């Protein structure tokens, strides 16, 4: 029956599968390739496999072509041979006559080629990377019973004629070629050919340039009118940022052609940009797949982006950008300046990338790939000619950061808060693309990575949960591949004790005291810091307060109740060990705190003016607003014009008179820029600013740099770089005789706490699989309030594969009562214990009795 349903060879749909260098370099990967070819054939499709050279071989061939001596050429040939022989032996291909024949051809060509090779011969030599890998591949697939026909790509792809054709980088048209598909279909069901190489107008071998194998595959898919183009590579797909910079970058599961093209062009390296156009023109679905995980979903690229909702899909950056500013009064109302200037770019072969203009200045960037290949003399000649038209200013080694997504102009409002991250960075240029797909900023290289991380956090991590186009994060996909961060995850080794401790309860917070102690000791070891206070607001559990006092820490309190709580619970504590840092508190609180002998921080000159009896003749700390705020969310940024905290630096003159009049002595300066800051440099900048106003306060002995130290929110994120903070502070401090204090909350307690909650119910509805747990935003409001991420696991099923995409919700009557969106979990059952990690800070202290539900009680583990 099956035979009767089979289509005739010419009617069958084509699938083109391209495998990159790492995907063709091991026997294990070739087994995957054979499996994929079999799968397509079993689905009654014709298959064309397009391969790159083995990884590293194109570089060796390039060196071989460029070599000036025969001896180096021989050594390189030997190395290339060795690599292929090893793979042949791994593939158990003891004899492979086709490979031997091709190898001899390469040796003969290398022997007859001038030292170094001219462009045309170089192209012919480089082509052997793919010629050899495809020959070896054909033998392998045939050995696996795939009946695969080796095809010469030069018979299928022909370079378009062009003046001054560069054989190393040609172009081909992507028109459909029905004869080609008929010819191939007649020869067989499975074929293999080379990426990268095509035939030139005179029959010579030409190359498609960098990343050419992706382009070959796309062109061949277009010519064959394939239904599917699969690009097999060594990563699971396209991500919302470079995962090396942002480990919680999300897999982009569905993209439109235009978005994919834009991401690739603006810096995402997975796909070579020219490979999208042929697929887009012919409506061919493109899949990016991972050869090491063939079952994983990958990225699917189709035409579907037009109606899609506007959303930033990626934060991508490109290094090595050269920025050129051209300034002249002559362009004011003058036709033709741009034409003349761009002719100079053309004459010298420089491709312009981004452009922005004003009445008298035009800024452009050069295509980074073009500029890396540029020698200094060529660049100078170009700039000299440009200087005849205008004043030229060049800035090299910049980085462009692009926010990429559909209809980006319609969501400028949403972007504005995120763009705050650029406030203290010099932005050299801002452009929005004419196709409405990107907003790009050009900045200095040194800040680029931290900016990308912050933008990703604000625009993607905090918004992606629950959106189907965003898949799991890079880290989730590689959960086992990376070591957990040094200080985290005590609970991974205590799952049985935790379940025991929970007992019959349906939810509880559990705090692990050793984790608190270790964090305190790390801070106490800092050389730059003289005193560490614990910010009680993060977690006021008496045992935690006592443990920290025993480690030698003082306390920072924000209300009189916190002050009294510390005095009541921590035996032996002295009022002088407490710093009271209120904000808009009533007068009585200041009065009583001062009466108790507690140090007080004032963050508003109004209180000094209005309540003279309270402060006259006293010592105080002043809390300054250093103008630049930082933090994991805008609601926790506590400096800057729009924050309610601190005394503005511009008000210091007026304040000086007031202080003198009332005989108030300022002995400490205080600043806290925000909470959950992961960039250690911030503390150096903060200290620098305080030191700049220090001469106004001769009696100051203490500078309190506040808290705010971040912790790794998501698994795999690096720990806060304490050592770096120490270095920058020591550097700034140098000879100043002041003492530095720190008053962190989160850093000391966040990782020590977990919230346990039993699964109550399960539900499948719409696109979601819900896991309901016994407590929600009444115990932990951070996800609802800030979109905060807390890792969530099922303590009863830690060993099971986490493969179900779940939304973990609480019982509170609000749609926002979600503890975790889009989390990969094992299949959960009612009664299982779910653990929400890193909830030791701002967990229970922010809980409520909303819906008259009692928030999770607090339990302790002391070992
Ligand atoms: N010092 C002052 C003056 C503060 O205002 C704060 C926190 C700290 C120290 C301690 O900051 P930490 O080291 O914990 O970042 N509920 C938010 C955090 C609000 C922090 C308010 N001030 C959250 O859950 O992220």
Short mmCIF file of C-alpha atoms in Angstrom, two decimals, residues 198-400:
data_model
loop_
_atom_site.label_atom_id
_atom_site.label_comp_id
_atom_site.label_asym_id
_atom_site.label_seq_id
_atom_site.Cartn_x
_atom_site.Cartn_y
_atom_site.Cartn_z
CA UNK A 198 30.23 27.61 -7.29
CA UNK A 199 31.26 27.81 -10.91
CA UNK A 200 32.53 31.14 -12.25
CA UNK A 201 31.48 32.67 -15.60
CA UNK A 202 34.55 31.14 -17.29
CA UNK A 203 34.15 27.73 -15.74
CA UNK A 204 36.63 28.46 -12.95
CA UNK A 205 35.98 27.58 -9.31
CA UNK A 206 34.66 30.51 -7.30
CA UNK A 207 33.64 30.95 -3.65
CA UNK A 208 30.66 32.58 -1.97
CA UNK A 209 32.80 34.28 0.67
CA UNK A 210 32.59 34.07 4.44
CA UNK A 211 29.68 31.96 5.74
CA UNK A 212 29.16 30.81 2.17
CA UNK A 213 27.86 27.34 3.00
CA UNK A 214 24.65 28.72 4.50
CA UNK A 215 24.22 30.79 1.36
CA UNK A 216 24.87 27.78 -0.89
CA UNK A 217 22.22 25.79 0.94
CA UNK A 218 19.69 28.62 0.66
CA UNK A 219 20.43 29.10 -3.05
CA UNK A 220 20.10 25.39 -3.71
CA UNK A 221 16.85 25.27 -1.75
CA UNK A 222 15.57 28.09 -3.95
CA UNK A 223 16.71 26.43 -7.17
CA UNK A 224 15.12 23.13 -6.17
CA UNK A 225 12.03 24.92 -4.80
CA UNK A 226 12.51 22.97 -1.60
CA UNK A 227 9.79 22.94 1.01
CA UNK A 228 12.28 23.04 3.85
CA UNK A 229 15.80 24.31 4.46
CA UNK A 230 17.51 23.03 7.57
CA UNK A 231 20.69 24.68 8.78
CA UNK A 232 22.37 22.22 11.16
CA UNK A 233 24.91 23.80 13.43
CA UNK A 234 26.45 23.41 16.90
CA UNK A 235 24.04 25.61 18.85
CA UNK A 236 20.35 24.98 19.53
CA UNK A 237 19.12 27.88 17.37
CA UNK A 238 19.05 31.65 17.34
CA UNK A 239 19.04 33.34 20.73
CA UNK A 240 17.80 36.66 22.00
CA UNK A 241 21.42 37.66 22.76
CA UNK A 242 24.85 36.12 22.53
CA UNK A 243 24.70 33.42 25.24
CA UNK A 244 28.39 33.90 26.02
CA UNK A 245 27.50 37.38 27.24
CA UNK A 246 23.97 36.69 28.47
CA UNK A 247 23.58 33.12 29.77
CA UNK A 248 19.85 33.60 30.18
CA UNK A 249 19.41 34.58 26.53
CA UNK A 250 16.24 32.87 25.30
CA UNK A 251 15.93 30.52 22.37
CA UNK A 252 13.93 32.26 19.65
CA UNK A 253 11.56 29.51 18.60
CA UNK A 254 9.71 31.38 15.87
CA UNK A 255 10.99 34.26 13.79
CA UNK A 256 9.90 36.03 10.67
CA UNK A 257 12.34 36.18 7.75
CA UNK A 258 12.85 39.90 8.21
CA UNK A 259 13.55 39.63 11.90
CA UNK A 260 15.94 36.73 11.37
CA UNK A 261 17.75 38.62 8.65
CA UNK A 262 18.01 41.67 10.85
CA UNK A 263 19.29 39.71 13.85
CA UNK A 264 21.87 38.01 11.65
CA UNK A 265 22.94 41.28 10.03
CA UNK A 266 23.20 43.16 13.31
CA UNK A 267 25.40 40.60 15.01
CA UNK A 268 23.77 37.21 15.71
CA UNK A 269 26.36 34.82 14.36
CA UNK A 270 24.33 31.64 13.95
CA UNK A 271 23.13 32.32 10.45
CA UNK A 272 24.90 34.09 7.64
CA UNK A 273 22.65 37.04 6.64
CA UNK A 274 22.60 36.48 2.85
CA UNK A 275 21.14 33.02 3.34
CA UNK A 276 17.73 34.35 4.39
CA UNK A 277 16.89 36.27 1.24
CA UNK A 278 16.48 33.26 -1.12
CA UNK A 279 14.33 31.47 1.46
CA UNK A 280 12.22 34.56 1.97
CA UNK A 281 11.76 35.16 -1.75
CA UNK A 282 10.53 31.62 -2.33
CA UNK A 283 8.69 31.19 0.97
CA UNK A 284 10.87 28.29 2.10
CA UNK A 285 10.64 27.44 5.80
CA UNK A 286 14.06 27.58 7.44
CA UNK A 287 14.95 25.58 10.54
CA UNK A 288 18.10 26.09 12.57
CA UNK A 289 18.90 22.86 14.38
CA UNK A 290 21.60 21.54 16.66
CA UNK A 291 23.45 18.46 15.40
CA UNK A 292 24.31 17.44 18.96
CA UNK A 293 20.61 17.59 19.97
CA UNK A 294 18.64 16.65 16.89
CA UNK A 295 15.39 16.28 18.88
CA UNK A 296 15.48 19.84 20.24
CA UNK A 297 13.05 22.31 18.70
CA UNK A 298 15.51 24.83 17.23
CA UNK A 299 14.50 28.07 15.54
CA UNK A 300 11.84 28.10 12.85
CA UNK A 301 11.90 30.99 10.38
CA UNK A 302 8.84 31.67 8.24
CA UNK A 303 6.94 34.57 6.76
CA UNK A 304 4.70 34.88 9.80
CA UNK A 305 6.10 38.08 11.26
CA UNK A 306 3.93 40.67 9.58
CA UNK A 307 0.99 40.46 11.92
CA UNK A 308 3.09 39.57 14.92
CA UNK A 309 2.87 41.86 17.88
CA UNK A 310 5.72 44.36 18.22
CA UNK A 311 8.30 43.03 20.66
CA UNK A 312 12.07 43.26 21.03
CA UNK A 313 13.31 39.81 20.04
CA UNK A 314 17.00 40.29 20.39
CA UNK A 315 19.73 42.50 21.80
CA UNK A 316 22.66 41.99 19.48
CA UNK A 317 25.99 43.71 19.22
CA UNK A 318 28.76 44.01 16.72
CA UNK A 319 32.34 44.80 17.60
CA UNK A 320 35.01 46.55 15.59
CA UNK A 321 32.77 49.33 14.32
CA UNK A 322 34.49 52.38 12.83
CA UNK A 323 32.54 55.59 13.22
CA UNK A 324 33.18 58.47 10.84
CA UNK A 325 31.81 61.94 11.52
CA UNK A 326 31.79 64.31 8.58
CA UNK A 327 31.17 67.92 9.43
CA UNK A 328 30.81 70.91 7.18
CA UNK A 329 28.70 74.02 7.05
CA UNK A 330 28.59 73.51 3.28
CA UNK A 331 25.88 70.85 3.48
CA UNK A 332 23.29 73.29 4.83
CA UNK A 333 20.66 73.52 2.10
CA UNK A 334 23.20 72.29 -0.40
CA UNK A 335 22.29 69.55 -2.85
CA UNK A 336 24.80 66.82 -3.48
CA UNK A 337 27.12 66.78 -0.45
CA UNK A 338 26.11 63.25 0.49
CA UNK A 339 26.48 62.15 -3.13
CA UNK A 340 30.03 63.50 -3.30
CA UNK A 341 30.96 62.02 0.07
CA UNK A 342 29.54 58.59 -0.70
CA UNK A 343 31.37 58.55 -4.04
CA UNK A 344 34.59 58.69 -1.98
CA UNK A 345 33.43 55.66 0.02
CA UNK A 346 32.67 53.87 -3.22
CA UNK A 347 35.98 54.73 -4.87
CA UNK A 348 37.91 53.36 -1.90
CA UNK A 349 35.70 50.31 -1.53
CA UNK A 350 34.24 51.11 1.92
CA UNK A 351 30.74 49.91 2.58
CA UNK A 352 28.58 52.18 4.73
CA UNK A 353 26.47 50.55 7.38
CA UNK A 354 24.59 52.99 9.62
CA UNK A 355 23.88 56.62 8.76
CA UNK A 356 22.57 59.55 10.75
CA UNK A 357 22.46 63.14 9.61
CA UNK A 358 21.97 66.67 10.90
CA UNK A 359 22.22 70.06 9.16
CA UNK A 360 25.97 70.15 9.37
CA UNK A 361 27.11 66.66 10.34
CA UNK A 362 26.75 63.23 8.85
CA UNK A 363 27.81 60.24 10.93
CA UNK A 364 28.28 56.85 9.36
CA UNK A 365 29.69 53.54 10.45
CA UNK A 366 31.67 51.19 8.28
CA UNK A 367 30.67 47.61 7.81
CA UNK A 368 32.79 45.89 10.49
CA UNK A 369 33.76 42.98 8.30
CA UNK A 370 34.92 45.28 5.58
CA UNK A 371 36.92 47.39 8.00
CA UNK A 372 38.75 44.51 9.70
CA UNK A 373 40.21 43.57 6.37
CA UNK A 374 41.37 47.09 5.72
CA UNK A 375 45.01 48.07 5.87
CA UNK A 376 46.07 51.36 7.40
CA UNK A 377 47.38 52.86 4.15
CA UNK A 378 44.11 52.23 2.34
CA UNK A 379 42.14 53.76 5.18
CA UNK A 380 44.42 56.82 5.24
CA UNK A 381 44.07 57.40 1.50
CA UNK A 382 40.31 57.22 1.90
CA UNK A 383 40.25 59.65 4.84
CA UNK A 384 42.55 62.06 3.06
CA UNK A 385 40.21 62.26 0.12
CA UNK A 386 37.19 62.63 2.39
CA UNK A 387 38.96 65.49 4.20
CA UNK A 388 38.92 67.49 0.98
CA UNK A 389 35.12 67.70 1.33
CA UNK A 390 34.60 68.16 5.08
CA UNK A 391 36.12 67.91 8.55
CA UNK A 392 36.55 64.23 9.33
CA UNK A 393 36.64 62.66 12.75
CA UNK A 394 37.24 58.91 13.08
CA UNK A 395 36.57 56.74 16.11
CA UNK A 396 37.54 53.12 15.79
CA UNK A 397 36.80 50.08 17.92
CA UNK A 398 33.24 51.07 18.78
CA UNK A 399 30.44 48.60 19.35
CA UNK A 400 26.94 48.81 17.96
#
